[in-house]
mmCIF file of C-alpha atoms in Angstrom:
data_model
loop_
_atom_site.group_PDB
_atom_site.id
_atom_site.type_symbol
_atom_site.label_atom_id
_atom_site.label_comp_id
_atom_site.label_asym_id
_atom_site.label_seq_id
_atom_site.Cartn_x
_atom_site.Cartn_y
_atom_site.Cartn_z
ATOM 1 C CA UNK M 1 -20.635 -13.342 -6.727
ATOM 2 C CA UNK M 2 -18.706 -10.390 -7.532
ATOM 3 C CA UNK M 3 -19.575 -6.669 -6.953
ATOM 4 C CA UNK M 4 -19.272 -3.861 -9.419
ATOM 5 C CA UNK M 5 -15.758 -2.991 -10.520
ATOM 6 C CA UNK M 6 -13.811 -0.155 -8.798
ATOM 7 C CA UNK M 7 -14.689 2.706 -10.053
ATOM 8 C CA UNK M 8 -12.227 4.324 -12.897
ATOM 9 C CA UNK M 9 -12.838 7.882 -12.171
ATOM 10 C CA UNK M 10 -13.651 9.694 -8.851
ATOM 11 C CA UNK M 11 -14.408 12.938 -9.513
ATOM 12 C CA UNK M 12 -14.255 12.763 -13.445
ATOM 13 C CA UNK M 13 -10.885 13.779 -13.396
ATOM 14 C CA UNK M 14 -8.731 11.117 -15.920
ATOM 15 C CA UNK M 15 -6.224 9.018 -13.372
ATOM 16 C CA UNK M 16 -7.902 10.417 -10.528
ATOM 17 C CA UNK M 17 -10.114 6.886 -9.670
ATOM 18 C CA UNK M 18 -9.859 4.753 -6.843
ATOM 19 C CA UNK M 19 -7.736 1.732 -8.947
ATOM 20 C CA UNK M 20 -5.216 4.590 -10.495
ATOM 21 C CA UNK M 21 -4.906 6.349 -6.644
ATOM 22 C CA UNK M 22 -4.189 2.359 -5.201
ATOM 23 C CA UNK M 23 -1.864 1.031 -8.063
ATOM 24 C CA UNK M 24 0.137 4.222 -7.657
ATOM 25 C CA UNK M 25 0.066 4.256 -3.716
ATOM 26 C CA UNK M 26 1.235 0.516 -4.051
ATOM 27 C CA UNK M 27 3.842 1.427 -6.065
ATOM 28 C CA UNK M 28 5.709 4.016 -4.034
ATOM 29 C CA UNK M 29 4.913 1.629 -1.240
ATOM 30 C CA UNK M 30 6.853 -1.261 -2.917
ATOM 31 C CA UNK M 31 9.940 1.185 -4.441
ATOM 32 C CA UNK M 32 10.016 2.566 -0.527
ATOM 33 C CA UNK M 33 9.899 -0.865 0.997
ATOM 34 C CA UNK M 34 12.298 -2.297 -1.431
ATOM 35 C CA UNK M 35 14.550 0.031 -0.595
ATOM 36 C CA UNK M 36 17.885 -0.956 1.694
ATOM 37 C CA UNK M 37 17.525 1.858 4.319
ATOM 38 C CA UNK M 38 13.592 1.400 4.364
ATOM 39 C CA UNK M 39 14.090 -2.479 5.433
ATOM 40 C CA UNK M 40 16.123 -1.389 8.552
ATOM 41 C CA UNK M 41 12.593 0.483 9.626
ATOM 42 C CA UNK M 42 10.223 -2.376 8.488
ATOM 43 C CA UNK M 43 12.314 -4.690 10.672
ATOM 44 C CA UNK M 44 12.374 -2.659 13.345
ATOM 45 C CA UNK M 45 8.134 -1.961 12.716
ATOM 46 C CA UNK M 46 7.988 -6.248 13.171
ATOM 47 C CA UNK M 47 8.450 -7.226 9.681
ATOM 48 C CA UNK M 48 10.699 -10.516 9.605
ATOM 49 C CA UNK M 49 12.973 -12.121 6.369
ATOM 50 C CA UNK M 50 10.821 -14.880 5.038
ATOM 51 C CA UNK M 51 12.390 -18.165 3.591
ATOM 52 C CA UNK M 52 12.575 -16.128 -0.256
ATOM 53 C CA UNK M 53 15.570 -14.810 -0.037
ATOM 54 C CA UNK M 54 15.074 -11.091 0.392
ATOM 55 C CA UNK M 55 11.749 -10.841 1.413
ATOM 56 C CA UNK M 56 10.301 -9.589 4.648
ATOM 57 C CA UNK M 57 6.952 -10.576 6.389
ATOM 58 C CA UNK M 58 4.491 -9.789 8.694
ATOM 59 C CA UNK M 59 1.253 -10.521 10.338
ATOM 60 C CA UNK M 60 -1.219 -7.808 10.268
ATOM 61 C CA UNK M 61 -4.802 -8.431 12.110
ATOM 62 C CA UNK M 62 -5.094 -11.797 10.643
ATOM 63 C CA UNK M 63 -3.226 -10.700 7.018
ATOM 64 C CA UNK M 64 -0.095 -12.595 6.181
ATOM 65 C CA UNK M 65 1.670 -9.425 4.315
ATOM 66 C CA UNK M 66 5.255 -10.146 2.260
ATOM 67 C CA UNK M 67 7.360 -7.564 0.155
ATOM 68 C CA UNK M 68 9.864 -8.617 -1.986
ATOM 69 C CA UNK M 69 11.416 -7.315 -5.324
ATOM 70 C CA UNK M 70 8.483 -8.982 -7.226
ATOM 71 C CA UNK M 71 5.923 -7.151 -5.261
ATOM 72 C CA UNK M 72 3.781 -7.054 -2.152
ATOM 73 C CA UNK M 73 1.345 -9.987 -1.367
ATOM 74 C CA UNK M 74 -1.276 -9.947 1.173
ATOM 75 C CA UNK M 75 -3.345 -13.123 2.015
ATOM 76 C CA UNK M 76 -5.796 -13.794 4.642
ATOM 77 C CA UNK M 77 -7.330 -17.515 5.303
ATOM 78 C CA UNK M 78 -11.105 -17.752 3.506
ATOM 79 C CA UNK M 79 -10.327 -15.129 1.812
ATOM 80 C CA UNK M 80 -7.347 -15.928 -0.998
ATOM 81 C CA UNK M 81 -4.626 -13.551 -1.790
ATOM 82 C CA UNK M 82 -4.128 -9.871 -3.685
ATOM 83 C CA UNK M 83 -0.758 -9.443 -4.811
ATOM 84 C CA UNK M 84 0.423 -6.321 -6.514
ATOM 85 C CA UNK M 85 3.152 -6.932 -9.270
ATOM 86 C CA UNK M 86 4.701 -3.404 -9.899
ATOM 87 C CA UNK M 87 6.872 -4.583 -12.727
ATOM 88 C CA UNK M 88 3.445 -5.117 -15.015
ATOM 89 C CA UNK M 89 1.606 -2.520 -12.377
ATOM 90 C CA UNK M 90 -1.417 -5.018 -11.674
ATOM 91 C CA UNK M 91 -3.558 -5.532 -9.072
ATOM 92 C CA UNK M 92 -4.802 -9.402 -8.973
ATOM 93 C CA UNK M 93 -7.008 -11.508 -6.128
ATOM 94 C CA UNK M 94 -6.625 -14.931 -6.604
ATOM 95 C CA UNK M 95 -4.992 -14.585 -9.713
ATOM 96 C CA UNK M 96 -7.510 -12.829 -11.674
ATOM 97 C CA UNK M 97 -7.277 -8.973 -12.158
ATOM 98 C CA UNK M 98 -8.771 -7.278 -9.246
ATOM 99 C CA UNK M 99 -12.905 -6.521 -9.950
ATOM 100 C CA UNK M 100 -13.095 -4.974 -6.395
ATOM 101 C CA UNK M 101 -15.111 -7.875 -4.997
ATOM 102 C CA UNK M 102 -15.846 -7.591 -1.271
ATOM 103 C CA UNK M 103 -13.519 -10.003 -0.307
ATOM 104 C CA UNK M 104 -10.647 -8.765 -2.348
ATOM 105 C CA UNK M 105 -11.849 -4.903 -0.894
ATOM 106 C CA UNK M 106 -10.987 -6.349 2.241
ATOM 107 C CA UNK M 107 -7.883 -7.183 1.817
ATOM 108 C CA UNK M 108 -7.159 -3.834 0.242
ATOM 109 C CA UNK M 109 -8.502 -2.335 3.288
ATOM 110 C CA UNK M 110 -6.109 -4.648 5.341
ATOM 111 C CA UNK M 111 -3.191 -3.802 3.545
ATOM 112 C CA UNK M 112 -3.851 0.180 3.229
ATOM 113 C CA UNK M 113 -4.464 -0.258 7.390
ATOM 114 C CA UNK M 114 -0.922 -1.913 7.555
ATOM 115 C CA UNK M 115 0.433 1.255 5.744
ATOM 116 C CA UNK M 116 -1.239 3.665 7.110
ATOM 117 C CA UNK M 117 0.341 2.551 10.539
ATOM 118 C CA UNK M 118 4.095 2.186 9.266
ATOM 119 C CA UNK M 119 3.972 5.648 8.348
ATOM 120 C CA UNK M 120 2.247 6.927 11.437
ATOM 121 C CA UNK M 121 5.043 4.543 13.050
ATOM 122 C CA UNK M 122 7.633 6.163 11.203
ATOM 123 C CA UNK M 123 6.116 9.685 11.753
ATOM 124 C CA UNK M 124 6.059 9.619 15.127
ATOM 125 C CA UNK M 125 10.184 8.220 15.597
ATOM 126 C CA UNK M 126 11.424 10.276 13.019
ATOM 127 C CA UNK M 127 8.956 13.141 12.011
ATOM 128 C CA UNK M 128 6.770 14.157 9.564
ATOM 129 C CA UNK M 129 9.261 16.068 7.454
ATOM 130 C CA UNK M 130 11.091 13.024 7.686
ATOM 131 C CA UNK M 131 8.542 10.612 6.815
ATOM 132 C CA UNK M 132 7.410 12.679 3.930
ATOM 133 C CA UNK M 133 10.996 13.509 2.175
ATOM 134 C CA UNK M 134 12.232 10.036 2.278
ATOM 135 C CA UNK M 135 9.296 9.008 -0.026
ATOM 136 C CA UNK M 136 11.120 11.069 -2.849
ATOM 137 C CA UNK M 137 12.498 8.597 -5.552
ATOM 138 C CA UNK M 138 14.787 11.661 -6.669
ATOM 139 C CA UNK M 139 15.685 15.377 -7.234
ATOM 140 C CA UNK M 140 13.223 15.240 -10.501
ATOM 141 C CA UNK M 141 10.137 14.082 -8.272
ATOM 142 C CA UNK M 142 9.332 17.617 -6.318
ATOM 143 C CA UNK M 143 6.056 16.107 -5.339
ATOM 144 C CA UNK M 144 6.346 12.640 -3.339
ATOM 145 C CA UNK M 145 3.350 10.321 -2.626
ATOM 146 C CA UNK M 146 2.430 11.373 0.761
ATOM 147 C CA UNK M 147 1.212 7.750 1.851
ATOM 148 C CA UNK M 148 -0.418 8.201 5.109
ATOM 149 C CA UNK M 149 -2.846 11.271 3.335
ATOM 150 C CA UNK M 150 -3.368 8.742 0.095
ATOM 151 C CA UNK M 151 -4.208 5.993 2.607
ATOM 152 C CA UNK M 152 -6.701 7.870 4.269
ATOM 153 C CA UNK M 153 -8.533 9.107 0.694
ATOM 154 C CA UNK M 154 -8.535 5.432 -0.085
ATOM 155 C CA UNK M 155 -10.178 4.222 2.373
ATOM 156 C CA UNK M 156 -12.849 7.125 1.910
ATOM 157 C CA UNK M 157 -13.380 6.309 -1.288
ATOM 158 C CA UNK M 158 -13.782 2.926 -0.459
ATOM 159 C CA UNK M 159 -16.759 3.528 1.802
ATOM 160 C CA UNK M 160 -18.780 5.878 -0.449
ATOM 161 C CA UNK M 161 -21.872 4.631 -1.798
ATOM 162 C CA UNK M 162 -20.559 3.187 -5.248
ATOM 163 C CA UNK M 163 -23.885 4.452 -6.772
ATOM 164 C CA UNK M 164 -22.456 7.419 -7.778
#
C-alpha cells in the first residue's frame, strides 16, 4: 500500500515542493558531510568510519545512517532503506524512486531529525554565524542552505494535511 506521492509544489511556486526542498537539503547535507573539515565534527557528534573505506556511521533512534562519497543511506529494521544518490540527485526507498509512502516518510523524518541535531550540535560549540557560513560551497553562493531552518519547514510540510 502506498500513499499519495509527495507533493511537487507547496505553495504553487515551481521548485518550491516538499521533494525539490528535501533533494536540495540532502544535497548540501552530503557536499557538507563529505567535506574533510566537516568529518572532524561528525566524528566528534558520534559518527564512526564504517568498513567502506571513507564512510562514516551512526545510529540514530533506531536508524542505521552512513555518508560516503556515493551518498547518504538511512535504514531502519521493518522498514528497508532510503538512500539519496546526489550524483543522479534521487531519492529511492528500497530501490524504487521515493512515492512518499509512510514508511519511507519515516525514515525521511528520521534522517531530517539526525540533521536537525548536528546543526543544533554544531550551533551551540561553534555558533550560529559559524554554523551558517561554513555551509557556503563558495564566494559565488551568497545565499547558503541554512539546514537547521530547511529541516524544520520539512518536517512542517510533512505533517500538513496532504489534501491540499
Amino acid at each position: 500500500m502506498t500513499g499519495p506521492p509527495l507533493p511537487s509544489y507547496s505553495d504553487g511556486a515551481p521548485g518550491d515542493g516538499i521533494d525539490e526542498r528535501l533533494k536540495a537539503l540532502l544535497e548540501a547535507t552530503h557536499r557538507q558531510w563529505t567535506s574533510p573539515m566537516e568529518r572532524r565534527r561528525m566524528r566528534a557528534f558520534g559518527f564512526r568510519p564504517a568498513v567502506e573505506p571513507g564512510v562514516l556511521k551512526r545510529e540514530w533512534r533506531g536508524m542505521a545512517v552512513r555518508v560516503g562519497d556515493t551518498g547518504i543511506t538511512a535504514a531502519r529494521p521493518g522498514e528497508g532503506g532510503l538512500a539519496f544518490r546526489p550524483a543522479a540527485r534521487t531519492l529511492v526507498h528500497d530501490g524504487q524512486p521515493f512515492a512518499g509512502d509512510p514508511v519511507g516518510v519515516s525514515l525521511v523524518e528520521g534522517l531530517l531529525d539526525l540533521i536537525a541535531a548536528y546543526e543544533r550540535w554544531v550551533e551551540a560549540r561553534e555558533g550560529r554565524d559559524e554554523r551558517i557560513m561554513r555551509a557556503r560551497p563558495g564566494p559565488q553562493d551568497r545565499r547558503p542552505i541554512n539546514a537547521l531552518a530547511e529541516t524544520r519547514r520539512l518536517q512542517r510540510l510533512l505533517h500538513q494535511p496532504r489534501g491540499r
